[in-house]
């Protein structure tokens, strides 16, 4: 799996905002009280955040790989509300493979 690095141009306030507006990914068959992975949109790119400390913090990075269509659709709504839907469409076409279900 390809893992990107978070741009240095993102401020701590950007990080907090993205975590707070992120959508929870599926935990699969795990019964957890927190989302293992979260997804947000910034500048049209999809960012994935992963936790290693039970949801107290997340390490985020631009994501490319497989995502469920339902999650892609929900993230696109976020992109539309932020005015970056054209960039989002380019990102998903280049970097996202539709796979699985969400919720």
Coordinates of C-alpha atoms in Angstrom, one line a residue:
X1 CA 0.0 0.0 0.0
X2 CA 1.2 3.5 -0.9
X3 CA 1.3 5.9 2.1
X4 CA 1.8 9.6 1.5
X5 CA 3.1 12.2 3.8
X6 CA 1.0 15.1 5.1
X7 CA 2.1 18.4 3.4
X8 CA 4.2 20.7 5.6
X9 CA 1.9 23.5 4.6
X10 CA -0.9 22.1 6.8
X11 CA -1.0 24.0 10.1
X12 CA -1.9 22.4 13.5
X13 CA -5.3 24.2 13.1
X14 CA -5.8 22.5 9.7
X15 CA -5.0 19.1 11.3
X16 CA -7.6 19.6 14.1
X17 CA -10.2 20.8 11.6
X18 CA -9.7 17.8 9.3
X19 CA -9.9 15.3 12.2
X20 CA -13.0 17.0 13.5
X21 CA -14.8 17.0 10.2
X22 CA -13.6 13.5 9.1
X23 CA -15.9 10.6 8.4
X24 CA -15.3 7.3 10.2
X25 CA -14.2 4.4 8.1
X26 CA -15.5 0.9 8.7
X27 CA -13.9 -1.1 11.5
X28 CA -14.8 -4.3 9.6
X29 CA -15.6 -7.1 12.1
X30 CA -13.9 -5.3 15.0
X31 CA -16.1 -4.1 17.8
X32 CA -14.3 -0.9 18.7
X33 CA -15.5 2.3 20.5
X34 CA -13.5 4.5 18.1
X35 CA -12.9 4.5 14.4
X36 CA -9.6 2.9 13.4
X37 CA -9.4 5.0 10.3
X38 CA -11.0 8.3 9.4
X39 CA -11.3 10.1 6.0
X40 CA -11.4 13.8 5.2
X41 CA -11.1 16.1 2.1
X42 CA -8.6 18.9 1.8
X43 CA -7.9 20.7 -1.5
X44 CA -9.8 17.9 -3.4
X45 CA -7.5 15.2 -2.0
X46 CA -8.8 12.4 0.2
X47 CA -6.8 12.1 3.5
X48 CA -6.8 9.0 5.6
X49 CA -6.0 9.2 9.3
X50 CA -5.1 6.1 11.4
X51 CA -5.0 5.8 15.1
X52 CA -2.6 3.7 17.2
X53 CA -3.8 5.0 20.5
X54 CA -7.5 4.1 20.6
X55 CA -8.7 7.2 18.8
X56 CA -7.0 9.8 21.0
X57 CA -4.9 11.0 18.0
X58 CA -4.6 10.2 14.3
X59 CA -1.7 10.2 11.8
X60 CA -3.0 11.6 8.5
X61 CA -1.8 11.5 4.9
X62 CA -3.1 11.8 1.4
X63 CA -4.7 8.5 0.5
X64 CA -4.8 6.4 -2.5
X65 CA -6.1 2.9 -2.7
X66 CA -9.4 1.1 -2.3
X67 CA -12.5 2.8 -0.8
X68 CA -16.2 1.8 -0.7
X69 CA -18.5 3.7 -3.1
X70 CA -20.7 4.9 -0.2
X71 CA -17.7 6.5 1.5
X72 CA -16.5 8.1 -1.8
X73 CA -20.0 9.5 -2.3
X74 CA -20.1 10.9 1.3
X75 CA -16.6 12.5 0.8
X76 CA -17.7 14.0 -2.5
X77 CA -20.5 15.8 -0.7
X78 CA -17.9 17.2 1.6
X79 CA -15.8 18.3 -1.4
X80 CA -18.8 20.0 -3.0
X81 CA -19.5 21.9 0.3
X82 CA -15.8 23.0 0.3
X83 CA -15.9 24.0 -3.4
X84 CA -13.2 21.5 -4.4
X85 CA -15.4 18.9 -6.2
X86 CA -13.6 19.2 -9.5
X87 CA -10.2 18.5 -7.8
X88 CA -11.9 15.7 -5.8
X89 CA -13.1 14.0 -9.0
X90 CA -9.6 14.2 -10.5
X91 CA -8.1 12.7 -7.3
X92 CA -10.6 9.8 -7.1
X93 CA -10.1 9.0 -10.8
X94 CA -6.3 8.9 -10.4
X95 CA -5.9 7.4 -7.0
X96 CA -9.1 5.6 -5.8
X97 CA -10.4 2.1 -6.6
X98 CA -14.0 1.4 -5.7
X99 CA -14.1 -1.6 -3.4
X100 CA -16.4 -3.0 -0.7
X101 CA -19.2 -1.4 1.3
X102 CA -19.4 1.4 3.9
X103 CA -22.1 1.5 6.6

